[in-house]
Amino acid sequence: MEKVKFIPPLLGKVAETKEYGILSLDTRHKSFLLECFKIFSILSKNHNYDVLEILRVIKEKQ
């Protein structure tokens, strides 16, 4: 992973509403990212919807 940035720092605590992190990946992490999406999307229908929305946004950015 290239860079992980949390504003404010999230390590060691539960994230509050509107807190977020930025994770920068490159093509070397494609397999890892796809496996994470697969696992996350089978956890529940809501998670599946979230993954589809994330993938839609990624596709629009290309």
Steps between C-alpha positions, in 0.01 A plus 500: 500500500630836406348723762242487778380833636239554768361841591477507801705191596271192514742235624404357837146644508160471338438749218237763565243609244661693214854383589675331212830361387678512167670186374713539188560183298658434164471218248718271715211480748228404251462139626488609864235760427281263298514235775402760761206608285389138455510430874334828594222460242392156627461616861155649444273654237590847628871426466439362151326824404790702646754304296300548180485875566876516564566313177262731311690806627834344406372421152374858452842640600681304227 
